[in-house]
Structure formats: C-alpha cells, structure tokens
Coordinates of C-alpha atoms in Angstrom, one line a residue:
X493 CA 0.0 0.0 0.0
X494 CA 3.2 2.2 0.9
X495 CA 4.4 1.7 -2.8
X496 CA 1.3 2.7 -4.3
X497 CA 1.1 6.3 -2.4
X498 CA 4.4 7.1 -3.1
X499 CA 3.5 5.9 -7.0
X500 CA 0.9 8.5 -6.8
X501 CA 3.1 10.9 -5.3
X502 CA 5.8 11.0 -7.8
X503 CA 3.0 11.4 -10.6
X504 CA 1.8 14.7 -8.9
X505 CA 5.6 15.6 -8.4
X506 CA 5.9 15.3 -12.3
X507 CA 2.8 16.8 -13.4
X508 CA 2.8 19.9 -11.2
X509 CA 6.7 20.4 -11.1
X510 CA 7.7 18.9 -14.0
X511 CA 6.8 21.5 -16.8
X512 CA 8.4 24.4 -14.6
X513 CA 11.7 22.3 -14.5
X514 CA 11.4 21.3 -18.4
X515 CA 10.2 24.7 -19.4
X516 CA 11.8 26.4 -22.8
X517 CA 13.9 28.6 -21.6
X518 CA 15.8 29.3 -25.1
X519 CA 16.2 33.4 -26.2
X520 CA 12.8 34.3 -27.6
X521 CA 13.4 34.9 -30.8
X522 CA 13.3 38.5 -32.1
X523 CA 11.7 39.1 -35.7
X524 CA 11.8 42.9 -36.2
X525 CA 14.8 44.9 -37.0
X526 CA 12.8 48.0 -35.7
X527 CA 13.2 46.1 -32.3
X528 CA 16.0 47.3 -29.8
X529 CA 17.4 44.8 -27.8
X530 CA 18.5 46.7 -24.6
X531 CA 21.8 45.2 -23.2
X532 CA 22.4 48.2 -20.5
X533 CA 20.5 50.4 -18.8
X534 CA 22.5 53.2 -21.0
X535 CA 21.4 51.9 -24.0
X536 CA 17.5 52.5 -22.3
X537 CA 18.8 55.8 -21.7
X538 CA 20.0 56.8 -24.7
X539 CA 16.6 55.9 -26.5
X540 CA 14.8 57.6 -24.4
X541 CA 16.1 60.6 -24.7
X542 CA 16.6 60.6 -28.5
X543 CA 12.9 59.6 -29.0
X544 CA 9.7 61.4 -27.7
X545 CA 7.6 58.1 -27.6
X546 CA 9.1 54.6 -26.5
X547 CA 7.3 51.5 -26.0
X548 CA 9.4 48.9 -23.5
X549 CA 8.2 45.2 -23.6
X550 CA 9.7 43.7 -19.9
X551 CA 10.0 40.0 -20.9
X552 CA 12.0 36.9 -19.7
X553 CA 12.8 34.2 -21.8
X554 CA 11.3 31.3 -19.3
X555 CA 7.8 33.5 -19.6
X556 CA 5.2 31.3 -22.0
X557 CA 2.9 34.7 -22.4
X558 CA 6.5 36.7 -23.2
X559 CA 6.6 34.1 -26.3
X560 CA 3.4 34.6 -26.9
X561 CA 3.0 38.4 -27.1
X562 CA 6.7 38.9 -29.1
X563 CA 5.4 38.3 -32.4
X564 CA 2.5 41.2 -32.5
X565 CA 5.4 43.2 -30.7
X566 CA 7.6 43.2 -33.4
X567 CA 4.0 43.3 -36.3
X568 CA 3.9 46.5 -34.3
X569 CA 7.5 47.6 -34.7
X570 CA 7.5 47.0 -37.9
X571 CA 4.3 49.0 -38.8
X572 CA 4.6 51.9 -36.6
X573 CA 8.3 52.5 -35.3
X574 CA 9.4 55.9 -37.0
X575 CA 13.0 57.0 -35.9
X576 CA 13.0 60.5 -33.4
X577 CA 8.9 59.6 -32.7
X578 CA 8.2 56.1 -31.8
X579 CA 10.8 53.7 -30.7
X580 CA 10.0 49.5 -29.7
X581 CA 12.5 48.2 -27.2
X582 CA 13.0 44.6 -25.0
X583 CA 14.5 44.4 -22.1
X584 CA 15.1 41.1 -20.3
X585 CA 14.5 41.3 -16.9
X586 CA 16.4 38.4 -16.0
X587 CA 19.6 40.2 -17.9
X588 CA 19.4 43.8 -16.5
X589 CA 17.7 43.6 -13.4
X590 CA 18.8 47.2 -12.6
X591 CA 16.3 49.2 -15.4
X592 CA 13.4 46.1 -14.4
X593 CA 13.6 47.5 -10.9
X594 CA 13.8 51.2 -11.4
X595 CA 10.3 50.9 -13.3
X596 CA 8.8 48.5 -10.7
X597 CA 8.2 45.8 -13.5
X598 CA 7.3 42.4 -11.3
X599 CA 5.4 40.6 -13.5
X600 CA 6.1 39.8 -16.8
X601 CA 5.1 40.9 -20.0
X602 CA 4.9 44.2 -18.5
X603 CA 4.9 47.2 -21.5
X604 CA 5.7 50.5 -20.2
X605 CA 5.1 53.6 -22.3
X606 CA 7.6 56.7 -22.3
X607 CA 6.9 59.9 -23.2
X608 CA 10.2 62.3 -23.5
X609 CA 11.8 59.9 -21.2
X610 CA 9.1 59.5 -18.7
X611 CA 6.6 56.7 -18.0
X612 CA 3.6 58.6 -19.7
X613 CA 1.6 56.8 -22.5
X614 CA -1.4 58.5 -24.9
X615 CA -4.7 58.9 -24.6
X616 CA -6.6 56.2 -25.2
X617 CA -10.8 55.1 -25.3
X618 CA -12.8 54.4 -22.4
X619 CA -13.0 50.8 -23.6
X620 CA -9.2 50.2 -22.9
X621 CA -8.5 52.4 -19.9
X622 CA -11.2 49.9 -17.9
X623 CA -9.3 46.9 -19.2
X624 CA -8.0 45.2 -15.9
X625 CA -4.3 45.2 -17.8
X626 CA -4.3 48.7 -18.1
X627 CA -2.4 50.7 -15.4
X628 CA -3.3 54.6 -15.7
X629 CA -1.0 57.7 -14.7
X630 CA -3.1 60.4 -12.4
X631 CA -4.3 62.1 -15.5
X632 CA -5.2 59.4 -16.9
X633 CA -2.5 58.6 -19.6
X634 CA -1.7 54.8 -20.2
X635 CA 1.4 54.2 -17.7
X636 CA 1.9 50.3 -18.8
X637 CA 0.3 47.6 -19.9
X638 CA 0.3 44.2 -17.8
X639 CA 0.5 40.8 -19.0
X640 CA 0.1 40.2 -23.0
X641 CA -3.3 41.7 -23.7
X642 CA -3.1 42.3 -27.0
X643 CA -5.9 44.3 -27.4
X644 CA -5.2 46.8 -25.0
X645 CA -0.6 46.8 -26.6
X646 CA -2.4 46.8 -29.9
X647 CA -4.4 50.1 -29.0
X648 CA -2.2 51.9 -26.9
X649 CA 0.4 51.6 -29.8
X650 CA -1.9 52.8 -32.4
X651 CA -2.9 55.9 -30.9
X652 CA 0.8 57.0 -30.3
X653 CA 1.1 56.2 -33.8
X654 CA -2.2 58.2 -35.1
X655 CA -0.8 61.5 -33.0
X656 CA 2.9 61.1 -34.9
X657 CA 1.3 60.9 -38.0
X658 CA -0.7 64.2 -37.4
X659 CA 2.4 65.8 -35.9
X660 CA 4.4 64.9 -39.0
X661 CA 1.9 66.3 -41.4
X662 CA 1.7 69.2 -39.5
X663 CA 5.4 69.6 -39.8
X664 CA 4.8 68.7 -43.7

C-alpha cells in the first residue's frame, strides 16, 4: 500500500513540477529589426532621450505569455516605429535587473510607455483604460500595460502612432 502512495506521489511531483523544470527557456526569438534589444541600462537611456515616444516590452525568456506576445510586438515595430517619434524596445529582466527594478516591473510581460523619457503613454478610449491590464497615470494617460493583452498593446500603440502621423503632417 506504501508503494502505491508514493507511486501516486511521484506522478503529482511530475505533473505539477515537471513542466516548470522542463520549461523552454531558449532566447525568444526577435523578428523585427525595428526592435532594440536593450543590453544596459545606457542603451534604455540613450533611446529615451533621443525619441519622444518609446514602447518597452519587460519579458523573460522562461515566460510562455512573453513568447506569446513577441510576435505582434515586433508586427507592431515594424508597422509603426518611426526614428525620433516612436521607438520598440525589450529588455530582459532576468539580464538587466537594474532598469526592471527602477520601473517597478514584477510581473512579466509588462509594456511600459515613455513619453520624453518618462513613463507617460497616450490617450486612449474608455474601452481600454477599464481593461484590468491597463495601469493609468493620475491624469489618466496609459502608464503600462500588464500581461500580454493584446488588445489593449495593440491600442495603446496605435494611438501613439495616429498622433505622430498628425504631428508629421503638421510639420509637412
């Protein structure tokens, strides 16, 4: 009878533990060149103060919604980045803990959106900002987006991208 709990035992040891220990944990593959793959936290610094809107996905590579999410990140890149305006960057938290910490990222994916260097996002619908991913700034702004809601990256994106197109007809 002993053998047969501790058969049952080391099943629920492999189902429950096992996929954590055999998880992928391979670099998730990055599609876009539009992308920047932040190393340091200077290299963070330097895009954000050479380009008035940033987007920064906070991934890991061990994170299945991180692999999930990366490929309409870098659809996004590639349809909206416009150098100076709008910038896409990653940032692996498990690689430079330093900048993950300094924007209190503790879940990942965790997009945060920069204006002129700061965490500021747009404007965005009613419909988004009661989304439960979407964190707000006091006036309201889209501060980040948590977990990999694509609906609520895919929106937040567009509208930065609908102002910089206004901006740069303007400036036409």
């Amino acid at each position: 009878m002993d053998t047969f709990y501790y058969i049952i035992l080391a099943l629920i040891a492999v189902f429950i533990v096992g996929p954590a220990l055999f998880a992928d944990r391979s670099p998730i593959p990055e599609t876009s060149g539009k992308v920047y793959k932040i190393a340091k936290a200077a290299e963070l610094d330097a895009l954000l103060s050479s380009t008035a809107h940033v987007v920064v996905d906070f991934y890991a590579d061990w994170c299945p919604p991180c692999r999930a999410i990366a490929p309409i990140f870098s659809k996004l890149a590639d349809d909206h980045a416009l150098t100076g305006h709008l910038a896409f960057a990653k940032v692996n938290v498990d690689h430079v803990k330093n900048v993950a910490g300094r924007y209190r990222v503790s879940a990942m994916p965790t997009f945060v959106f920069f204006q002129n260097g700061v965490p500021k996002g747009p404007s965005v619908g009613e419909s988004i900002k009661a989304l439960q991913s979407v964190s707000l700034t006091e006036d309201g702004l889209v501060d980040r987006v948590l977990g990999a809601d694509r609906v609520a990256l895919e929106a937040v994106v567009k509208a930065w991208a609908k102002e910089d197109d206004g901006s740069n007809a303007k400036q036409e």
